[in-house]
PDB file of C-alpha atoms in Angstrom:
ATOM      1  CA  MET A   1      61.496  58.329 179.963  1.00 87.00           C
ATOM      2  CA  LYS A   2      61.770  58.602 176.111  1.00 90.00           C
ATOM      3  CA  GLN A   3      60.296  62.212 176.422  1.00 91.00           C
ATOM      4  CA  VAL A   4      62.953  63.156 179.110  1.00 93.00           C
ATOM      5  CA  LYS A   5      65.751  61.853 176.794  1.00 95.00           C
ATOM      6  CA  LEU A   6      64.437  63.710 173.877  1.00 93.00           C
ATOM      7  CA  THR A   7      63.877  66.850 175.846  1.00 94.00           C
ATOM      8  CA  LEU A   8      67.492  66.681 177.007  1.00 93.00           C
ATOM      9  CA  LEU A   9      68.603  66.147 173.365  1.00 92.00           C
ATOM     10  CA  PHE A  10      66.668  69.126 172.139  1.00 94.00           C
ATOM     11  CA  LEU A  11      68.204  71.204 174.982  1.00 95.00           C
ATOM     12  CA  VAL A  12      71.653  70.380 173.732  1.00 96.00           C
ATOM     13  CA  ILE A  13      70.612  71.096 170.115  1.00 95.00           C
ATOM     14  CA  ASN A  14      68.643  74.351 170.911  1.00 93.00           C
ATOM     15  CA  PHE A  15      71.444  75.811 173.041  1.00 94.00           C
ATOM     16  CA  GLY A  16      73.891  74.632 170.371  1.00 93.00           C
ATOM     17  CA  THR A  17      71.768  76.633 167.980  1.00 91.00           C
ATOM     18  CA  LEU A  18      71.976  79.691 169.976  1.00 88.00           C
ATOM     19  CA  ALA A  19      75.898  79.169 170.387  1.00 91.00           C
ATOM     20  CA  ILE A  20      76.359  78.980 166.617  1.00 91.00           C
ATOM     21  CA  GLY A  21      74.159  81.894 166.010  1.00 87.00           C
ATOM     22  CA  SER A  22      76.218  84.003 168.665  1.00 86.00           C
ATOM     23  CA  TRP A  23      79.375  82.851 166.816  1.00 89.00           C
ATOM     24  CA  LEU A  24      78.101  83.890 163.366  1.00 88.00           C
ATOM     25  CA  MET A  25      77.050  87.353 164.632  1.00 89.00           C
ATOM     26  CA  ASN A  26      80.715  88.807 164.602  1.00 83.00           C
ATOM     27  CA  ASN A  27      80.271  90.808 167.782  1.00 85.00           C
ATOM     28  CA  GLY A  28      76.612  91.484 166.699  1.00 84.00           C
ATOM     29  CA  PRO A  29      74.895  93.813 169.054  1.00 87.00           C
ATOM     30  CA  LEU A  30      78.110  95.307 170.325  1.00 88.00           C
ATOM     31  CA  SER A  31      79.367  96.178 166.883  1.00 91.00           C
ATOM     32  CA  ASP A  32      79.808  99.809 165.700  1.00 94.00           C
ATOM     33  CA  TRP A  33      77.426  99.105 162.799  1.00 95.00           C
ATOM     34  CA  TYR A  34      74.661  98.038 165.142  1.00 95.00           C
ATOM     35  CA  THR A  35      75.051 100.574 167.916  1.00 94.00           C
ATOM     36  CA  ASN A  36      74.996 103.339 165.372  1.00 96.00           C
ATOM     37  CA  LEU A  37      71.697 102.265 163.714  1.00 97.00           C
ATOM     38  CA  ASN A  38      68.479 104.139 164.543  1.00 97.00           C
ATOM     39  CA  GLN A  39      66.753 101.371 166.825  1.00 97.00           C
ATOM     40  CA  ALA A  40      63.184 101.106 167.778  1.00 98.00           C
ATOM     41  CA  PRO A  41      62.276 102.835 171.104  1.00 98.00           C
ATOM     42  CA  TRP A  42      61.033  99.354 172.312  1.00 97.00           C
ATOM     43  CA  THR A  43      64.376  97.628 171.841  1.00 96.00           C
ATOM     44  CA  PRO A  44      65.080  95.784 175.168  1.00 95.00           C
ATOM     45  CA  PRO A  45      68.308  96.173 176.916  1.00 93.00           C
ATOM     46  CA  GLY A  46      70.888  93.618 175.861  1.00 88.00           C
ATOM     47  CA  ILE A  47      70.567  91.436 178.962  1.00 91.00           C
ATOM     48  CA  VAL A  48      66.875  90.761 178.082  1.00 94.00           C
ATOM     49  CA  PHE A  49      67.927  88.858 174.962  1.00 91.00           C
ATOM     50  CA  GLY A  50      69.937  86.308 176.882  1.00 89.00           C
ATOM     51  CA  ILE A  51      67.271  85.719 179.469  1.00 95.00           C
ATOM     52  CA  ALA A  52      64.571  85.550 176.804  1.00 96.00           C
ATOM     53  CA  TRP A  53      66.586  83.068 174.535  1.00 94.00           C
ATOM     54  CA  THR A  54      67.238  80.895 177.616  1.00 95.00           C
ATOM     55  CA  PHE A  55      63.696  80.711 178.708  1.00 97.00           C
ATOM     56  CA  ILE A  56      62.557  80.258 175.049  1.00 96.00           C
ATOM     57  CA  MET A  57      64.861  77.314 174.319  1.00 96.00           C
ATOM     58  CA  ILE A  58      63.786  75.542 177.522  1.00 96.00           C
ATOM     59  CA  CYS A  59      60.217  75.835 176.707  1.00 96.00           C
ATOM     60  CA  PHE A  60      60.945  74.854 173.025  1.00 95.00           C
ATOM     61  CA  SER A  61      62.955  71.803 174.142  1.00 96.00           C
ATOM     62  CA  ILE A  62      60.187  70.485 176.421  1.00 95.00           C
ATOM     63  CA  PHE A  63      57.617  71.023 173.571  1.00 93.00           C
ATOM     64  CA  LEU A  64      59.884  69.270 171.080  1.00 93.00           C
ATOM     65  CA  GLY A  65      60.490  66.344 173.540  1.00 94.00           C
ATOM     66  CA  LYS A  66      56.712  65.747 173.713  1.00 91.00           C
ATOM     67  CA  GLN A  67      56.109  66.459 170.019  1.00 89.00           C
ATOM     68  CA  PHE A  68      58.772  63.873 169.041  1.00 90.00           C
ATOM     69  CA  THR A  69      57.524  61.343 171.529  1.00 89.00           C
ATOM     70  CA  THR A  70      53.659  61.616 170.621  1.00 86.00           C
ATOM     71  CA  ASN A  71      53.576  62.845 167.135  1.00 81.00           C
ATOM     72  CA  TYR A  72      56.896  62.201 165.274  1.00 81.00           C
ATOM     73  CA  ASN A  73      56.785  62.191 161.430  1.00 85.00           C
ATOM     74  CA  SER A  74      59.216  63.392 158.823  1.00 88.00           C
ATOM     75  CA  LYS A  75      57.047  66.598 158.315  1.00 88.00           C
ATOM     76  CA  ILE A  76      57.775  67.505 162.063  1.00 89.00           C
ATOM     77  CA  LEU A  77      61.509  66.817 161.694  1.00 91.00           C
ATOM     78  CA  SER A  78      61.659  68.889 158.354  1.00 93.00           C
ATOM     79  CA  VAL A  79      59.909  71.872 160.022  1.00 91.00           C
ATOM     80  CA  PHE A  80      62.443  71.616 162.888  1.00 92.00           C
ATOM     81  CA  ILE A  81      65.331  71.528 160.646  1.00 94.00           C
ATOM     82  CA  ILE A  82      63.890  74.516 158.719  1.00 95.00           C
ATOM     83  CA  GLN A  83      63.518  76.482 162.084  1.00 95.00           C
ATOM     84  CA  PHE A  84      67.021  75.509 162.891  1.00 94.00           C
ATOM     85  CA  ILE A  85      68.522  76.904 159.703  1.00 95.00           C
ATOM     86  CA  LEU A  86      66.420  80.053 159.792  1.00 96.00           C
ATOM     87  CA  ASN A  87      67.273  80.825 163.428  1.00 93.00           C
ATOM     88  CA  VAL A  88      71.011  80.319 163.003  1.00 94.00           C
ATOM     89  CA  SER A  89      71.115  82.127 159.501  1.00 95.00           C
ATOM     90  CA  TRP A  90      69.331  85.298 160.702  1.00 95.00           C
ATOM     91  CA  ASN A  91      72.166  86.073 163.020  1.00 93.00           C
ATOM     92  CA  TYR A  92      74.617  85.924 160.202  1.00 95.00           C
ATOM     93  CA  ILE A  93      72.520  87.648 157.612  1.00 96.00           C
ATOM     94  CA  PHE A  94      71.617  90.512 159.978  1.00 97.00           C
ATOM     95  CA  PHE A  95      74.538  90.977 162.181  1.00 95.00           C
ATOM     96  CA  ASN A  96      77.446  89.703 160.222  1.00 94.00           C
ATOM     97  CA  GLN A  97      76.539  90.694 156.614  1.00 95.00           C
ATOM     98  CA  HIS A  98      74.409  93.698 157.625  1.00 96.00           C
ATOM     99  CA  LEU A  99      71.693  92.661 155.092  1.00 97.00           C
ATOM    100  CA  VAL A 100      68.644  94.126 156.927  1.00 98.00           C
ATOM    101  CA  LEU A 101      66.079  93.317 154.267  1.00 98.00           C
ATOM    102  CA  ILE A 102      67.242  89.663 153.799  1.00 98.00           C
ATOM    103  CA  GLY A 103      67.340  89.394 157.541  1.00 98.00           C
ATOM    104  CA  LEU A 104      63.654  90.567 157.729  1.00 98.00           C
ATOM    105  CA  ILE A 105      62.712  87.951 155.156  1.00 98.00           C
ATOM    106  CA  SER A 106      64.556  85.231 157.152  1.00 98.00           C
ATOM    107  CA  ILE A 107      62.879  86.201 160.450  1.00 98.00           C
ATOM    108  CA  VAL A 108      59.511  86.483 158.856  1.00 98.00           C
ATOM    109  CA  LEU A 109      60.037  82.966 157.536  1.00 98.00           C
ATOM    110  CA  LEU A 110      61.183  81.735 161.011  1.00 97.00           C
ATOM    111  CA  THR A 111      58.101  83.426 162.688  1.00 97.00           C
ATOM    112  CA  THR A 112      55.876  81.711 159.992  1.00 96.00           C
ATOM    113  CA  THR A 113      57.527  78.360 160.601  1.00 94.00           C
ATOM    114  CA  LEU A 114      56.757  78.636 164.384  1.00 93.00           C
ATOM    115  CA  PHE A 115      53.042  79.626 163.773  1.00 92.00           C
ATOM    116  CA  TYR A 116      52.851  76.693 161.417  1.00 90.00           C
ATOM    117  CA  TYR A 117      54.209  74.467 164.222  1.00 84.00           C
ATOM    118  CA  PHE A 118      51.653  75.960 166.716  1.00 85.00           C
ATOM    119  CA  PHE A 119      48.461  75.705 164.504  1.00 85.00           C
ATOM    120  CA  LYS A 120      49.153  72.846 162.149  1.00 84.00           C
ATOM    121  CA  LEU A 121      51.620  70.383 163.733  1.00 79.00           C
ATOM    122  CA  SER A 122      50.950  70.444 167.572  1.00 77.00           C
ATOM    123  CA  SER A 123      47.487  69.390 167.713  1.00 67.00           C
ATOM    124  CA  LYS A 124      48.305  65.943 169.490  1.00 64.00           C
ATOM    125  CA  THR A 125      50.522  67.610 172.052  1.00 59.00           C
ATOM    126  CA  SER A 126      47.464  69.615 173.360  1.00 71.00           C
ATOM    127  CA  GLY A 127      48.680  71.902 176.102  1.00 84.00           C
ATOM    128  CA  TYR A 128      52.315  71.430 175.328  1.00 88.00           C
ATOM    129  CA  LYS A 129      51.909  73.631 172.276  1.00 89.00           C
ATOM    130  CA  TYR A 130      51.459  76.638 174.559  1.00 93.00           C
ATOM    131  CA  LEU A 131      55.224  76.231 175.332  1.00 94.00           C
ATOM    132  CA  LEU A 132      55.759  77.701 171.796  1.00 93.00           C
ATOM    133  CA  LEU A 133      54.164  81.091 172.767  1.00 95.00           C
ATOM    134  CA  PRO A 134      57.169  82.692 174.288  1.00 97.00           C
ATOM    135  CA  TYR A 135      59.101  81.827 171.091  1.00 96.00           C
ATOM    136  CA  MET A 136      56.229  83.154 168.926  1.00 96.00           C
ATOM    137  CA  ILE A 137      55.955  86.437 170.902  1.00 97.00           C
ATOM    138  CA  TRP A 138      59.620  86.992 170.984  1.00 97.00           C
ATOM    139  CA  LEU A 139      59.881  86.477 167.170  1.00 97.00           C
ATOM    140  CA  CYS A 140      57.141  89.061 166.664  1.00 97.00           C
ATOM    141  CA  ILE A 141      58.971  91.470 168.675  1.00 97.00           C
ATOM    142  CA  ALA A 142      62.358  90.781 166.825  1.00 97.00           C
ATOM    143  CA  THR A 143      60.546  90.978 163.553  1.00 98.00           C
ATOM    144  CA  SER A 144      59.283  94.381 164.559  1.00 98.00           C
ATOM    145  CA  LEU A 145      62.770  95.439 165.598  1.00 98.00           C
ATOM    146  CA  ASN A 146      64.236  94.214 162.189  1.00 98.00           C
ATOM    147  CA  LEU A 147      61.473  96.051 160.347  1.00 98.00           C
ATOM    148  CA  TYR A 148      62.095  99.332 162.253  1.00 98.00           C
ATOM    149  CA  ILE A 149      65.786  99.183 161.469  1.00 98.00           C
ATOM    150  CA  LEU A 150      65.015  98.634 157.764  1.00 98.00           C
ATOM    151  CA  ILE A 151      62.556 101.611 157.644  1.00 98.00           C
ATOM    152  CA  HIS A 152      64.524 103.994 159.831  1.00 98.00           C
ATOM    153  CA  ASN A 153      68.093 103.487 158.504  1.00 97.00           C
TER     154      ASN A 153
END
């Protein structure tokens, strides 16, 4: 029961993170600035982002519910907070402020944080750690998109 309550709490927090990030984008992907950039040929259509982030946050919330039930400590909470800050701030840095290099640094740090979660902090949650894979894969794609924009604009 504790895991279910924590999973529901993380669903609220994680979807709240997406909402805050979207709010900070300042019209983000629909802005003239973004649409006029040279974008990577593998940039997915806009609808894919919403579908992907929904799936990612559901998986991440289930993982966190298990993680915080079986293996909670201050380090895990700290890494979650760092992930939260980096996730939200990338939207503001990249889309709102148009700081592509700083955005790249931010998303590389976010990706590194997720890989740290996977390889160092999730050992006691065994199979649940594989719920991080969609997030990790998506961040690798997003990092490549950010890098492409930096290089080609």
